[in-house]
PDB file of C-alpha atoms in Angstrom:
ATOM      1  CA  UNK A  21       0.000   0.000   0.000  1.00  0.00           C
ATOM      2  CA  UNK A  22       2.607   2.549   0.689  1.00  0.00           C
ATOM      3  CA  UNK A  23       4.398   1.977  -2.675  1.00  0.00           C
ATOM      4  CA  UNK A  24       0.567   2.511  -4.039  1.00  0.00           C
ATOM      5  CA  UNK A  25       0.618   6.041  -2.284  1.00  0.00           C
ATOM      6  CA  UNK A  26       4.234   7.134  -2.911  1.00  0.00           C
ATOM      7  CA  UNK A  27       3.138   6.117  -7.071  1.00  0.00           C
ATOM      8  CA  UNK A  28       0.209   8.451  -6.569  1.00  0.00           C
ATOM      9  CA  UNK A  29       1.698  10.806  -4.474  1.00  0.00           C
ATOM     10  CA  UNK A  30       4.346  11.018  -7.076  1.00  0.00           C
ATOM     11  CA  UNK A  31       1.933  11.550  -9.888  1.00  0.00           C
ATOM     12  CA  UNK A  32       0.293  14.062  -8.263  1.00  0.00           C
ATOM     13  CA  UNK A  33       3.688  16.293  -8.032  1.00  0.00           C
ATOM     14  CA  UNK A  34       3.860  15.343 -11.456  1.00  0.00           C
ATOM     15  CA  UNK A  35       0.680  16.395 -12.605  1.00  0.00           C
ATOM     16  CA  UNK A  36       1.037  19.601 -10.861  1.00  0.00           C
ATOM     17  CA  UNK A  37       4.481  20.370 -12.264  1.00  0.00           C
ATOM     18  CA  UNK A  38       3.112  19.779 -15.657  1.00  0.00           C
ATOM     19  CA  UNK A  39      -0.263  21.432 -14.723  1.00  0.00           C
ATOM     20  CA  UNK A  40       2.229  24.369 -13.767  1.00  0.00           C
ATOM     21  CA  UNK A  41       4.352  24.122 -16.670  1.00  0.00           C
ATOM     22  CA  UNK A  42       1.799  24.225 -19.325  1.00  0.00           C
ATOM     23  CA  UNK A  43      -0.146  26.920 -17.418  1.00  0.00           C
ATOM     24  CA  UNK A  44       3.319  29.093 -17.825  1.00  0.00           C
ATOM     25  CA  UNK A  45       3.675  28.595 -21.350  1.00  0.00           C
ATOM     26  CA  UNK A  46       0.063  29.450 -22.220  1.00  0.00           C
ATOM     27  CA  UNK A  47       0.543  32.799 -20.131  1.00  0.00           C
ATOM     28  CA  UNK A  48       3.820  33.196 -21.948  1.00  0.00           C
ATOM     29  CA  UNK A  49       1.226  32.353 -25.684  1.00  0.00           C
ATOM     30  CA  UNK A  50      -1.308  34.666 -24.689  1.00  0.00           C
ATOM     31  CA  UNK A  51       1.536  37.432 -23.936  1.00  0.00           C
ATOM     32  CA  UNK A  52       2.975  37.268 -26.912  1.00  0.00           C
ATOM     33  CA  UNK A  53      -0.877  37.343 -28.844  1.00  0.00           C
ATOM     34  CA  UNK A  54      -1.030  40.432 -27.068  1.00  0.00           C
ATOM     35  CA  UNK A  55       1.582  42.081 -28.048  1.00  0.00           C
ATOM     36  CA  UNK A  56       1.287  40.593 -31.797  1.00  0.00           C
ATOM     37  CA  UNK A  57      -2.192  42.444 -31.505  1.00  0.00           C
ATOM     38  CA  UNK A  58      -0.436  45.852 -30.271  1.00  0.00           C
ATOM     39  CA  UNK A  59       1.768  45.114 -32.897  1.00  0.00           C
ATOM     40  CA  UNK A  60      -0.727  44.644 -36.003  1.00  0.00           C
ATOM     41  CA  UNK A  61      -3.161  47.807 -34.414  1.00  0.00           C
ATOM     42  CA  UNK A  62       0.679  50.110 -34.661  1.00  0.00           C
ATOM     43  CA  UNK A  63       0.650  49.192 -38.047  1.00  0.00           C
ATOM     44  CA  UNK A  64      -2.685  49.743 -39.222  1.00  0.00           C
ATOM     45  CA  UNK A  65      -2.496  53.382 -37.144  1.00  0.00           C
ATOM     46  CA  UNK A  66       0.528  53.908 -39.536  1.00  0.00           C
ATOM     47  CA  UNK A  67      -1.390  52.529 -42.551  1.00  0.00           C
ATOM     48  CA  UNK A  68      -4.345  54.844 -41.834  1.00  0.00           C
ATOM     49  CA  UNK A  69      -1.440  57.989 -41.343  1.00  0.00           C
ATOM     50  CA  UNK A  70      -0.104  57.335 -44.342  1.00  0.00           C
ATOM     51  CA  UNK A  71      -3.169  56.938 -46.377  1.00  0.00           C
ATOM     52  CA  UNK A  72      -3.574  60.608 -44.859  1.00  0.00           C
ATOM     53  CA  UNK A  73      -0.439  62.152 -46.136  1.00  0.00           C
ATOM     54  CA  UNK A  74      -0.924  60.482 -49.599  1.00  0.00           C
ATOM     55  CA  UNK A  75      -4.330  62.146 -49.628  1.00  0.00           C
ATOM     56  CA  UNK A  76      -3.168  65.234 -48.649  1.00  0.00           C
ATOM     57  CA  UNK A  77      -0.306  65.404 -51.131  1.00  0.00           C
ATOM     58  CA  UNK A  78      -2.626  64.376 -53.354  1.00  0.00           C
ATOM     59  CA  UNK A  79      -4.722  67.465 -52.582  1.00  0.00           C
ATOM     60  CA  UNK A  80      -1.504  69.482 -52.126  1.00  0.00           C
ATOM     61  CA  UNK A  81      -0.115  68.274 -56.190  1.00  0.00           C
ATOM     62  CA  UNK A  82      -3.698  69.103 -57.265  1.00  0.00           C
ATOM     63  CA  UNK A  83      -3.658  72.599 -56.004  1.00  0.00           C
ATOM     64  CA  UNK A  84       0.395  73.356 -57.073  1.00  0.00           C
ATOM     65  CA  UNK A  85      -1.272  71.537 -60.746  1.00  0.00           C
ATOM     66  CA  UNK A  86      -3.553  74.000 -60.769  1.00  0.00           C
ATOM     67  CA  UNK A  87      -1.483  77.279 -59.719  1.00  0.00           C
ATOM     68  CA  UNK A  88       0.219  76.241 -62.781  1.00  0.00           C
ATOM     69  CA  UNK A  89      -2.612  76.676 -64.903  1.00  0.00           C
ATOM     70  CA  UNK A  90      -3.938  80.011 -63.086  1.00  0.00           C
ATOM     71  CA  UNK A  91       0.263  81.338 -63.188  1.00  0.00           C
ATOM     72  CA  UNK A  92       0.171  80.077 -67.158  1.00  0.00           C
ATOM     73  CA  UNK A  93      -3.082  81.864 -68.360  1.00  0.00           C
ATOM     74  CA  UNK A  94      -1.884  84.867 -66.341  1.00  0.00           C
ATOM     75  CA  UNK A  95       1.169  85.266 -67.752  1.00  0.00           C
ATOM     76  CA  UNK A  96      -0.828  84.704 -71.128  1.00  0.00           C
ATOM     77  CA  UNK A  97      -2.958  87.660 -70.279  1.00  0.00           C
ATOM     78  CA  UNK A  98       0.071  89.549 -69.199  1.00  0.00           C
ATOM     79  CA  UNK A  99       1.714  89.525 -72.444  1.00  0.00           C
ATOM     80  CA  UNK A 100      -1.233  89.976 -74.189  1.00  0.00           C
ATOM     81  CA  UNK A 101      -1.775  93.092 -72.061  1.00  0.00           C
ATOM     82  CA  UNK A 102       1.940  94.234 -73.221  1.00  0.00           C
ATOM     83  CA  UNK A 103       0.982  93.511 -76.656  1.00  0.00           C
ATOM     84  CA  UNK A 104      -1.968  96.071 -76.662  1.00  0.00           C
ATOM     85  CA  UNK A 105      -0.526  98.568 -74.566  1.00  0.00           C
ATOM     86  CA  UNK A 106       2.819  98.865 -76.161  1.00  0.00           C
ATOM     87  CA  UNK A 107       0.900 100.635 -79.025  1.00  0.00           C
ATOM     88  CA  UNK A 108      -0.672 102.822 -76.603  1.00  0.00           C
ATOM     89  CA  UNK A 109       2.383 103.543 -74.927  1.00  0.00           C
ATOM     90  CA  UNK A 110       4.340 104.689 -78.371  1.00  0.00           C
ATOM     91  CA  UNK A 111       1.194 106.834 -79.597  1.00  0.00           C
ATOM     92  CA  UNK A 112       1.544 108.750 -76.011  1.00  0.00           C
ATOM     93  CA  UNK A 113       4.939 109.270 -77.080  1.00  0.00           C
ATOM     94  CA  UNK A 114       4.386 110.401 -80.066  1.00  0.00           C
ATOM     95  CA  UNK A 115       1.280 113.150 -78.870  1.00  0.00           C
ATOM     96  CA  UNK A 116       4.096 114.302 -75.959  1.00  0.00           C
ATOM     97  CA  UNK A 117       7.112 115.021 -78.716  1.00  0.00           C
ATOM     98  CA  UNK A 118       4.025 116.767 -80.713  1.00  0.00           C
ATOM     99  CA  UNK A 119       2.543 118.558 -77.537  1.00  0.00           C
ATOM    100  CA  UNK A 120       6.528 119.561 -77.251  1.00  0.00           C
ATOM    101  CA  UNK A 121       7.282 120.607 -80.239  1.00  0.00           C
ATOM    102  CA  UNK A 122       4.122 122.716 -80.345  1.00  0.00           C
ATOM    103  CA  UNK A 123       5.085 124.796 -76.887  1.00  0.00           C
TER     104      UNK A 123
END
């Protein structure tokens, strides 16, 4: 009988050291899922930040795009504008040397 005991006795510890054991390593699985979830949020908090800054250079190439146009057409108007007024300017001329030479 007491070789009966000490075998159950002794299976017992066992049990309990492996109870123990495999109670440490499922702490130490569920730790690590943690952190593999902190992890994977992180990145999607970076994914969403970026998808931000692409959208706003987007926005930001859009609106230098279309200062281009707007600084093209008024530079076109601009030299258009020279083109009529240069006449304008030389006729002035002209009536001041007259308005001159008349005095």
């Amino acid at each position: 009988m007491k070789k009966t005991t000490c075998k159950l006795i002794g299976a017992c510890i066992l049990g309990t050291i492996a109870f123990a054991r495999r109670k440490e390593i499922l702490n130490s699985v569920v730790s690590r899922t943690q952190k593999f979830d902190e992890l994977v949020s992180s990145v999607n908090s970076w994914s969403q930040s970026a998808g931000r800054v692409k959208q706003k250079t987007s926005a930001f190439m859009n609106a230098l795009s279309d200062s281009g146009v707007v600084l093209s057409e008024l530079t076109e108007s601009f030299e258009k504008f020279e083109e009529e007024i240069d006449p304008l300017t030389k006729k002035l001329g002209q009536n001041i040397s007259s308005l001159d030479s008349q005095n």
